[in-house]
Short mmCIF file of C-alpha atoms in Angstrom, two decimals:
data_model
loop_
_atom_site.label_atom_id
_atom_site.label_comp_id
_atom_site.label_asym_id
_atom_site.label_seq_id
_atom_site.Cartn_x
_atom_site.Cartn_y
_atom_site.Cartn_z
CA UNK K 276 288.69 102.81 141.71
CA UNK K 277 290.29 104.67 138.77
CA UNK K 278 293.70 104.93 139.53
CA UNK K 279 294.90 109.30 140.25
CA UNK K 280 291.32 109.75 141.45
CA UNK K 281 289.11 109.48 144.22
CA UNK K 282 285.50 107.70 143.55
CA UNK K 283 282.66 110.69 143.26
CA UNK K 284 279.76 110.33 145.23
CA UNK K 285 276.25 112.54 144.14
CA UNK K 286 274.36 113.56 146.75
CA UNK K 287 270.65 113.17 146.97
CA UNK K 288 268.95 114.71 150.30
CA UNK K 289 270.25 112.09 153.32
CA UNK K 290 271.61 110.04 150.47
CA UNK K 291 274.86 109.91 148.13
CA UNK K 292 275.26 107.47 145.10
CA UNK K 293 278.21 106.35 143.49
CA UNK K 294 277.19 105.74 140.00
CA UNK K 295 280.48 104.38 138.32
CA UNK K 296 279.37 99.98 139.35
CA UNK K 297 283.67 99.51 139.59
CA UNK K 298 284.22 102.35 141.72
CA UNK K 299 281.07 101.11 143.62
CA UNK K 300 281.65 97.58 144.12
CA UNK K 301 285.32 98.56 145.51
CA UNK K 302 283.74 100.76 147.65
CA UNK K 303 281.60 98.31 149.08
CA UNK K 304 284.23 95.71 149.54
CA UNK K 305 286.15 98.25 152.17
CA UNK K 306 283.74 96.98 154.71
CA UNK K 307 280.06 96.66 153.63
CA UNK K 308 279.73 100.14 152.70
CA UNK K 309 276.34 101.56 151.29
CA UNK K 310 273.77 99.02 149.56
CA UNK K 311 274.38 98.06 145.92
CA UNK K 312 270.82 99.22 143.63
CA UNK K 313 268.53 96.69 143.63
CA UNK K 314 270.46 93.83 145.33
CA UNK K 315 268.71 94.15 148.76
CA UNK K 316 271.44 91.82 150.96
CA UNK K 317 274.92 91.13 148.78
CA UNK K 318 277.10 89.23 150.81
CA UNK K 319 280.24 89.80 148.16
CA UNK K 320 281.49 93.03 146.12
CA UNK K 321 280.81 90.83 143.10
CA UNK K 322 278.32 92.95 141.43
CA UNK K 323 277.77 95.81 138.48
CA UNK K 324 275.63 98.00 140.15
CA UNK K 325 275.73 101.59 141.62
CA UNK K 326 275.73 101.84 145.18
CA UNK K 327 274.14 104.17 147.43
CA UNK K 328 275.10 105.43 150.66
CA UNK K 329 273.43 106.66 153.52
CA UNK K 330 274.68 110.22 154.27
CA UNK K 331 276.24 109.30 157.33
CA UNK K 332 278.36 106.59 155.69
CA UNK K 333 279.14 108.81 152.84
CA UNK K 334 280.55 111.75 155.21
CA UNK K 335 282.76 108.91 157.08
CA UNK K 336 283.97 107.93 153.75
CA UNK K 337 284.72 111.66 152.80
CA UNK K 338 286.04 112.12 155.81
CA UNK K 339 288.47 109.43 155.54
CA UNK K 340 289.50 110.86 152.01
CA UNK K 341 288.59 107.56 150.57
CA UNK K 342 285.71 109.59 147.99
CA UNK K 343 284.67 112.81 147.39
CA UNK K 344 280.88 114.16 147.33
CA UNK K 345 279.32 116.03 144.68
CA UNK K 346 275.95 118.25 145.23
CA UNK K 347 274.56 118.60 141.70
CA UNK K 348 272.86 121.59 142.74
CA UNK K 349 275.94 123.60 143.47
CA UNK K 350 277.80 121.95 140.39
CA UNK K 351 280.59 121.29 142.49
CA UNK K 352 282.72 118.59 144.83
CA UNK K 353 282.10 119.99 148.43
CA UNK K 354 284.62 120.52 151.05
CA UNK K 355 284.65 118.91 154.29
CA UNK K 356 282.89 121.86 156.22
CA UNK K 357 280.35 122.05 153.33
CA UNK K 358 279.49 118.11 153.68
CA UNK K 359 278.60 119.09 157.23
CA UNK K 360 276.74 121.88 156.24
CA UNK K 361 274.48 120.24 153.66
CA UNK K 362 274.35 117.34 156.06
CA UNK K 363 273.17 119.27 158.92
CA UNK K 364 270.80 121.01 156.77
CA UNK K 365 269.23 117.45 155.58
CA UNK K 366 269.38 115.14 158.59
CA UNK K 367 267.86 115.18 161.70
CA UNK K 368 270.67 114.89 164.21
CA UNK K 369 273.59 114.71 161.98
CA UNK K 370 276.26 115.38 163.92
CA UNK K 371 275.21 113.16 166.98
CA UNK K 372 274.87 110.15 164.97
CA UNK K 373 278.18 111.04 162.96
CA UNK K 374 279.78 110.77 165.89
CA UNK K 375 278.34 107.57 167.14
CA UNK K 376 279.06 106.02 163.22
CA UNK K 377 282.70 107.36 163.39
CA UNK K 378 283.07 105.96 166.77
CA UNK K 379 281.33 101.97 166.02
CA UNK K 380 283.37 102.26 162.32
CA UNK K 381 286.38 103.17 163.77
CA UNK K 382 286.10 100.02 166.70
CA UNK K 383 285.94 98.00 164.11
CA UNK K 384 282.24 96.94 163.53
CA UNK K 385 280.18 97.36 160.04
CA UNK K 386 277.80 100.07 160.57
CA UNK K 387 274.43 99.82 158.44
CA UNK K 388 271.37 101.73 158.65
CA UNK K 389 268.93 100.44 161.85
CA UNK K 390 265.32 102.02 160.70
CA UNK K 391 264.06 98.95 159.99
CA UNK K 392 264.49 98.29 163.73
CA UNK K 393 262.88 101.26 164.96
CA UNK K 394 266.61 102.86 165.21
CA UNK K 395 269.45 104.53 164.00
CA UNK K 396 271.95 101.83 163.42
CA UNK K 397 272.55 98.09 163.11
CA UNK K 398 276.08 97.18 163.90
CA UNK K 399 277.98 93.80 163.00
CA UNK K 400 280.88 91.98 164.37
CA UNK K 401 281.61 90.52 160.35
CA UNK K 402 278.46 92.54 157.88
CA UNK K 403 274.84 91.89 157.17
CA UNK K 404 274.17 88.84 155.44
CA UNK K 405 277.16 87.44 157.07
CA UNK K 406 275.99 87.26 161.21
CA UNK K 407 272.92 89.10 162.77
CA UNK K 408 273.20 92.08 163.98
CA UNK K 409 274.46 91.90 167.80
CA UNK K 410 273.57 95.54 168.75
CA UNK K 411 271.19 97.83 167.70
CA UNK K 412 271.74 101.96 168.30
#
């Protein structure tokens, strides 16, 4: 991360990407955040690559002032309430599963997407790649 600055995330439907690959590896480091492009299980920030984020993730993030989100279609970075809005807008159930993501993040555990379980989230005692995912949400 660019030091005076937060990193900017662009927001894509249920998706944000963080385009700059130094902003986005640091990013990832912070606990297995988002999923660098094309590199389908890293098990190290060592790569060059954007990274995209679920829009879940991406709100925590936000939320946590760590980036800040940027809807190309308005031209603009979005407040908190607007994340939210855009969010609800886009993802079925937003605010329920926010709340469960907050609440698993926030215990500790890294927090990746579950849909190729049949559900909403995989959560890890250490990250994916690392151990198998104990619970599934």
């Amino acid at each position: 991360m660019k030091k005076g600055r937060k990193p900017v995330a662009y927001l894509k439907k249920t998706r944000a990407v963080i385009w700059d690959p130094e902003d986005a590896s640091k990013i990832f480091a912070l606990g297995f955040y988002g999923k660098p492009l094309g590199i389908p299980k890293p098990k190290s920030a060592d790569f060059d690559e954007p990274l995209i984020l679920d829009l879940i993730e991406a709100t925590y993030l936000a939320e946590k002032g760590i980036i800040d989100l940027y809807d190309p279609e308005q031209g603009k970075i979005l407040t908190l309430k607007e994340v939210h809005e855009y969010a609800r807008e886009s993802y079925n159930m937003f605010e329920e599963k926010l709340l469960t993501y907050n609440d698993l993040r926030n215990a500790g555990y890294v927090v990746t997407s579950g849909m190729k379980f049949g559900s909403s989230f995989a959560v890890y005692k250490k990250g994916p790649g690392i151990d198998h995912a104990p619970f599934i949400v």
